[in-house]
């Protein structure tokens, strides 16, 4: 069945300009007729879908000749970033990420949201399938339509624009996560509680989510310029996107290591504070143990305790208790225990 609910937009582009057509099949016929009459023409059809059902993608597979394995991946989603070739077409999976605004970082905060963008690339068509509500491609389509010279690069130009858009989002999210890390790092050596450590651990999990989305794309994107379906004049553009991705991966890796260091420092600081509390408690227990011991001895009611029959006995015992407690308190304060 033709896509209806999942269809975001479609269009036929001839010489960089969008041409009106009744439907997807009519758009493809129009483009192929133009390409057959003009040698070297780069007219193409661009179809955009959002979370389509299996029958809709299967219908498109029949129209554009998509491989069944790539269709299955596009429907199920949850794929690793990859680039695969099926005959004369190319299938690329990109992970999309978005930074979620939040007032305060808590132990349950969700900072990174991920999705997927699948791109079917042929000689005269581009089919994009997007999963997740973040990172829409409307901005990319509008930017290309405003500049016909970019749209006239053909399907490879659209793929480059999508990859560049996704990698730019990576860079923005990586910068925002770096700011989060700097804020957390500034509070590590303040009073650290278990709640603070939970927040840092949550940030660590979000950093790992970001790393899983970004790092696997390096290899397929680096190999993309070598594919035959990519025109030679577009290869340097894909290499530029690969350079940007390498920068993002390096930043994510360094941020992830910094987050690990912050977590270790917070745990060490928490243990140090706990040890300091234990020293204070132990010091007061030792101070109170002296009068408790003396009172215990004189509470045994032995008959032969001469000082209990003396007038000075009671104040002398109190004096010994106070003196011992004062000396112990001074000693503990001098050693930094109190």
Coordinates of C-alpha atoms in Angstrom, one line a residue:
X1 CA 0.0 0.0 0.0
X2 CA 1.3 3.5 -0.7
X3 CA 2.5 5.4 2.4
X4 CA -0.1 7.7 3.8
X5 CA 0.2 8.2 7.5
X6 CA 4.0 7.9 7.6
X7 CA 4.6 10.1 4.5
X8 CA 6.3 13.4 5.4
X9 CA 6.9 14.8 2.0
X10 CA 7.9 13.7 -1.5
X11 CA 9.0 15.6 -4.6
X12 CA 10.6 15.3 -8.1
X13 CA 13.6 17.5 -8.6
X14 CA 14.7 18.5 -12.1
X15 CA 17.6 20.8 -12.5
X16 CA 17.5 21.6 -8.8
X17 CA 13.8 22.7 -8.9
X18 CA 10.9 20.9 -7.5
X19 CA 8.3 19.8 -10.1
X20 CA 4.7 19.1 -9.2
X21 CA 3.5 15.5 -9.6
X22 CA 0.4 13.6 -8.6
X23 CA 2.1 10.8 -6.7
X24 CA 5.3 9.0 -6.0
X25 CA 5.1 6.7 -9.1
X26 CA 4.2 9.7 -11.3
X27 CA 7.2 11.6 -9.9
X28 CA 9.6 8.7 -10.7
X29 CA 8.2 8.3 -14.2
X30 CA 8.7 12.1 -14.8
X31 CA 12.3 12.0 -13.5
X32 CA 13.3 8.9 -15.5
X33 CA 11.8 10.4 -18.7
X34 CA 13.8 13.6 -18.2
X35 CA 17.1 11.7 -17.5
X36 CA 16.6 9.5 -20.5
X37 CA 16.3 12.6 -22.8
X38 CA 19.2 14.5 -21.2
X39 CA 22.6 13.0 -21.0
X40 CA 24.2 13.4 -17.6
X41 CA 21.0 14.7 -16.0
X42 CA 20.7 14.3 -12.2
X43 CA 16.9 14.6 -11.8
X44 CA 15.7 12.4 -8.9
X45 CA 12.8 11.7 -6.5
X46 CA 13.0 12.3 -2.8
X47 CA 10.6 10.5 -0.5
X48 CA 10.6 11.1 3.3
X49 CA 8.9 8.8 5.7
X50 CA 8.6 8.8 9.5
X51 CA 8.2 5.5 11.3
X52 CA 6.4 3.7 8.4
X53 CA 4.7 0.4 8.7
X54 CA 6.0 -2.7 6.9
X55 CA 3.4 -2.7 4.0
X56 CA 4.3 1.0 3.2
X57 CA 8.0 0.3 2.9
X58 CA 7.4 -2.9 0.9
X59 CA 5.3 -0.9 -1.5
X60 CA 8.2 1.6 -1.9
X61 CA 10.5 -1.4 -2.4
X62 CA 8.5 -2.5 -5.4
X63 CA 8.5 1.0 -6.9
X64 CA 12.2 1.7 -6.4
X65 CA 13.6 -1.8 -6.5
X66 CA 14.9 -1.8 -2.9
X67 CA 16.5 -5.0 -1.5
X68 CA 14.4 -7.0 1.0
X69 CA 17.2 -7.1 3.6
X70 CA 17.4 -3.3 3.7
X71 CA 13.6 -3.0 3.8
X72 CA 13.6 -5.3 6.9
X73 CA 16.2 -3.1 8.6
X74 CA 14.3 0.1 7.8
X75 CA 11.1 -1.3 9.4
X76 CA 12.6 -2.8 12.5
X77 CA 15.1 0.0 13.2
X78 CA 17.5 -0.4 16.1
X79 CA 20.4 -0.8 13.7
X80 CA 24.1 0.1 14.1
X81 CA 25.4 2.9 11.8
X82 CA 26.4 1.2 8.5
X83 CA 26.7 1.6 4.8
X84 CA 25.7 -1.4 2.6
X85 CA 25.5 -1.7 -1.2
X86 CA 22.7 -3.6 -2.9
X87 CA 23.2 -3.7 -6.7
X88 CA 23.1 -0.1 -7.9
X89 CA 21.6 1.3 -4.7
X90 CA 23.2 2.2 -1.4
X91 CA 21.6 1.8 2.1
X92 CA 23.0 3.9 4.9
X93 CA 22.0 3.9 8.6
X94 CA 22.7 7.0 10.7
X95 CA 22.1 7.4 14.5
X96 CA 20.4 10.7 15.3
X97 CA 20.9 12.3 18.7
X98 CA 19.3 15.2 20.5
X99 CA 20.0 17.1 23.7
X100 CA 17.0 17.2 26.0
X101 CA 16.6 20.4 28.1
X102 CA 16.3 19.9 31.9
X103 CA 16.3 22.3 34.8
X104 CA 18.5 20.2 37.0
X105 CA 20.6 17.1 36.6
X106 CA 19.1 14.4 38.7
X107 CA 19.7 10.6 39.1
X108 CA 16.8 10.0 36.6
X109 CA 17.4 12.8 34.1
X110 CA 17.4 11.8 30.5
X111 CA 19.8 14.1 28.6
X112 CA 20.4 12.3 25.4
X113 CA 17.6 11.0 23.1
X114 CA 18.6 8.8 20.1
X115 CA 16.8 7.9 16.9
X116 CA 17.7 6.5 13.5
X117 CA 17.7 7.8 9.9
X118 CA 17.9 5.3 7.1
X119 CA 18.7 6.5 3.6
X120 CA 18.1 4.5 0.4
X121 CA 20.2 6.0 -2.4
X122 CA 19.8 5.2 -6.1
X123 CA 20.7 6.7 -9.4
X124 CA 17.4 8.7 -9.5
X125 CA 15.9 8.4 -6.1
X126 CA 16.4 9.1 -2.4
X127 CA 14.2 7.5 0.3
X128 CA 14.7 8.6 3.9
X129 CA 13.1 6.7 6.8
X130 CA 13.3 8.4 10.1
X131 CA 12.7 6.7 13.5
X132 CA 12.3 8.9 16.6
X133 CA 10.8 12.4 16.9
X134 CA 14.1 14.2 17.1
X135 CA 16.3 15.5 14.3
X136 CA 13.7 16.1 11.6
X137 CA 15.0 16.5 8.0
X138 CA 12.6 19.3 7.1
X139 CA 15.3 21.8 7.6
X140 CA 17.7 20.0 5.3
X141 CA 15.0 19.8 2.5
X142 CA 14.2 23.5 2.8
X143 CA 17.8 24.5 2.7
X144 CA 18.5 22.5 -0.4
X145 CA 15.3 23.7 -2.1
X146 CA 16.4 27.3 -1.4
X147 CA 19.7 26.6 -3.3
X148 CA 18.9 24.8 -6.6
X149 CA 22.7 24.4 -7.2
X150 CA 22.9 22.2 -4.1
X151 CA 19.9 20.2 -5.1
X152 CA 21.2 19.8 -8.6
X153 CA 24.0 17.6 -7.2
X154 CA 21.6 14.8 -7.3
X155 CA 20.9 12.0 -4.7
X156 CA 24.6 12.1 -3.5
X157 CA 24.1 15.7 -2.7
X158 CA 21.1 14.9 -0.6
X159 CA 23.0 12.1 1.2
X160 CA 25.8 14.5 2.0
X161 CA 23.4 17.2 3.3
X162 CA 21.8 14.6 5.6
X163 CA 25.1 13.3 6.9
X164 CA 26.4 16.8 7.4
X165 CA 23.2 17.7 9.3
X166 CA 23.5 14.7 11.6
X167 CA 27.2 15.2 12.3
X168 CA 26.6 18.9 13.1
X169 CA 24.0 17.8 15.6
X170 CA 26.6 15.5 17.1
X171 CA 28.9 18.4 17.6
X172 CA 26.2 20.6 19.2
X173 CA 25.3 17.8 21.7
X174 CA 28.9 17.1 22.5
X175 CA 29.5 20.7 23.3
X176 CA 26.4 20.8 25.6
X177 CA 27.5 17.6 27.3
X178 CA 30.9 19.2 27.9
X179 CA 29.2 22.1 29.7
X180 CA 27.3 19.6 31.9
X181 CA 30.6 17.9 32.8
X182 CA 32.3 21.2 33.7
X183 CA 29.4 22.1 36.0
X184 CA 29.5 18.7 37.7
X185 CA 33.3 18.9 38.0
X186 CA 33.1 22.2 39.8
X187 CA 31.0 20.6 42.6
X188 CA 33.0 17.4 43.1
X189 CA 35.1 18.7 45.9
X190 CA 32.2 20.2 47.8
X191 CA 30.2 18.1 50.2
X192 CA 29.5 15.0 48.2
X193 CA 26.4 12.9 49.0
X194 CA 25.1 9.7 47.6
X195 CA 22.6 11.7 45.6
X196 CA 25.5 13.7 43.9
X197 CA 27.2 10.4 43.0
X198 CA 23.9 9.1 41.5
X199 CA 23.7 12.2 39.3
X200 CA 27.3 11.8 38.1
X201 CA 26.7 8.1 37.4
X202 CA 23.6 9.1 35.3
X203 CA 25.7 11.6 33.4
X204 CA 28.2 8.8 32.8
X205 CA 25.5 6.6 31.3
X206 CA 24.4 9.4 29.0
X207 CA 27.9 9.8 27.8
X208 CA 28.1 6.1 27.0
X209 CA 24.8 6.5 25.0
X210 CA 26.4 9.3 23.1
X211 CA 29.5 7.3 22.4
X212 CA 27.5 4.3 21.1
X213 CA 25.7 6.6 18.7
X214 CA 28.7 8.5 17.4
X215 CA 31.7 6.2 17.3
X216 CA 30.4 3.3 15.1
X217 CA 29.7 5.7 12.2
X218 CA 33.4 6.5 11.7
X219 CA 34.3 3.4 9.6
X220 CA 31.2 3.4 7.3
X221 CA 31.5 7.1 6.7
X222 CA 35.2 6.9 5.9
X223 CA 34.5 4.2 3.4
X224 CA 31.6 6.1 1.8
X225 CA 33.7 8.2 -0.6
X226 CA 35.1 5.0 -2.2
X227 CA 31.7 3.8 -3.2
X228 CA 31.0 3.8 -7.0
X229 CA 27.5 5.4 -6.5
X230 CA 29.2 8.5 -5.1
X231 CA 30.3 10.8 -7.9
X232 CA 33.9 11.9 -7.9
X233 CA 33.0 15.6 -7.5
X234 CA 31.1 14.7 -4.2
X235 CA 33.8 12.6 -2.5
X236 CA 35.7 15.5 -1.0
X237 CA 32.5 16.7 0.6
X238 CA 32.0 13.4 2.3
X239 CA 35.7 13.4 3.4
X240 CA 35.0 16.8 5.1
X241 CA 32.0 15.3 7.0
X242 CA 34.3 12.4 8.0
X243 CA 36.8 14.9 9.4
X244 CA 34.1 16.6 11.4
X245 CA 32.9 13.3 12.7
X246 CA 36.5 12.4 13.8
X247 CA 36.6 15.6 15.8
X248 CA 33.3 14.8 17.5
X249 CA 34.5 11.3 18.3
X250 CA 37.7 12.6 19.9
X251 CA 35.7 15.1 22.0
X252 CA 33.2 12.4 23.1
X253 CA 36.1 10.1 24.0
X254 CA 37.8 12.8 26.1
X255 CA 34.5 13.8 27.7
X256 CA 33.8 10.2 28.6
X257 CA 37.2 9.8 30.2
X258 CA 36.7 13.0 32.1
X259 CA 33.4 11.7 33.3
X260 CA 35.0 8.5 34.6
X261 CA 37.6 10.6 36.4
X262 CA 34.9 12.8 38.0
X263 CA 33.0 9.7 39.1
X264 CA 36.2 8.2 40.7
X265 CA 37.0 11.5 42.4
X266 CA 33.5 11.8 43.7
X267 CA 33.6 8.3 45.1
X268 CA 37.1 9.0 46.7
X269 CA 35.8 12.2 48.1
X270 CA 32.7 10.5 49.5
X271 CA 34.9 7.8 51.2
X272 CA 37.1 10.5 52.6
X273 CA 34.2 12.3 54.1
X274 CA 32.9 9.1 55.6
X275 CA 36.3 8.3 57.1
X276 CA 36.3 11.8 58.6
X277 CA 32.9 11.3 60.2
X278 CA 34.1 8.0 61.5
X279 CA 37.2 9.6 63.1
X280 CA 35.0 12.2 64.8
X281 CA 32.6 9.5 66.1
X282 CA 35.5 7.4 67.3
X283 CA 37.1 10.4 69.1
X284 CA 33.9 11.2 71.0
X285 CA 33.5 7.5 71.9
X286 CA 37.1 7.4 73.3
X287 CA 36.5 10.6 75.3
X288 CA 33.2 9.3 76.8
X289 CA 34.8 5.8 77.5
X290 CA 37.0 7.3 80.3
X291 CA 34.3 8.6 82.6
X292 CA 32.2 5.5 81.8
X293 CA 35.1 3.2 82.8
X294 CA 35.7 5.1 86.1
X295 CA 32.0 5.3 86.9
X296 CA 31.8 1.5 86.3
X297 CA 34.7 0.8 88.6
X298 CA 33.2 2.8 91.5
X299 CA 29.8 1.3 90.8
X300 CA 30.9 -2.2 91.8
X301 CA 30.4 -1.5 95.6
X302 CA 33.5 -3.3 96.9
X303 CA 34.0 -3.0 100.7
X304 CA 37.7 -2.2 100.5
X305 CA 37.8 1.1 98.5
X306 CA 39.4 3.5 101.0
X307 CA 38.8 6.7 98.9
X308 CA 35.1 6.2 99.0
X309 CA 35.1 6.9 102.7
X310 CA 37.1 10.2 102.3
X311 CA 35.6 13.7 102.1
X312 CA 37.7 14.5 99.0
X313 CA 36.9 11.1 97.2
X314 CA 33.9 12.3 95.1
X315 CA 35.4 15.6 93.8
X316 CA 38.7 13.9 93.2
X317 CA 37.1 11.2 91.0
X318 CA 35.2 14.0 89.1
X319 CA 38.4 15.9 88.7
X320 CA 40.2 12.9 87.2
X321 CA 37.3 12.3 84.7
X322 CA 37.3 16.0 83.6
X323 CA 41.0 16.2 83.3
X324 CA 41.2 12.9 81.2
X325 CA 38.4 14.1 78.9
X326 CA 40.0 17.5 78.4
X327 CA 43.4 16.0 77.6
X328 CA 41.9 13.5 75.1
X329 CA 39.9 16.3 73.4
X330 CA 43.0 18.4 73.0
X331 CA 45.0 15.5 71.6
X332 CA 42.3 14.6 69.1
X333 CA 41.9 18.2 67.9
X334 CA 45.7 18.5 67.5
X335 CA 45.7 15.4 65.3
X336 CA 42.8 16.7 63.2
X337 CA 40.3 14.1 64.4
X338 CA 37.9 16.8 65.8

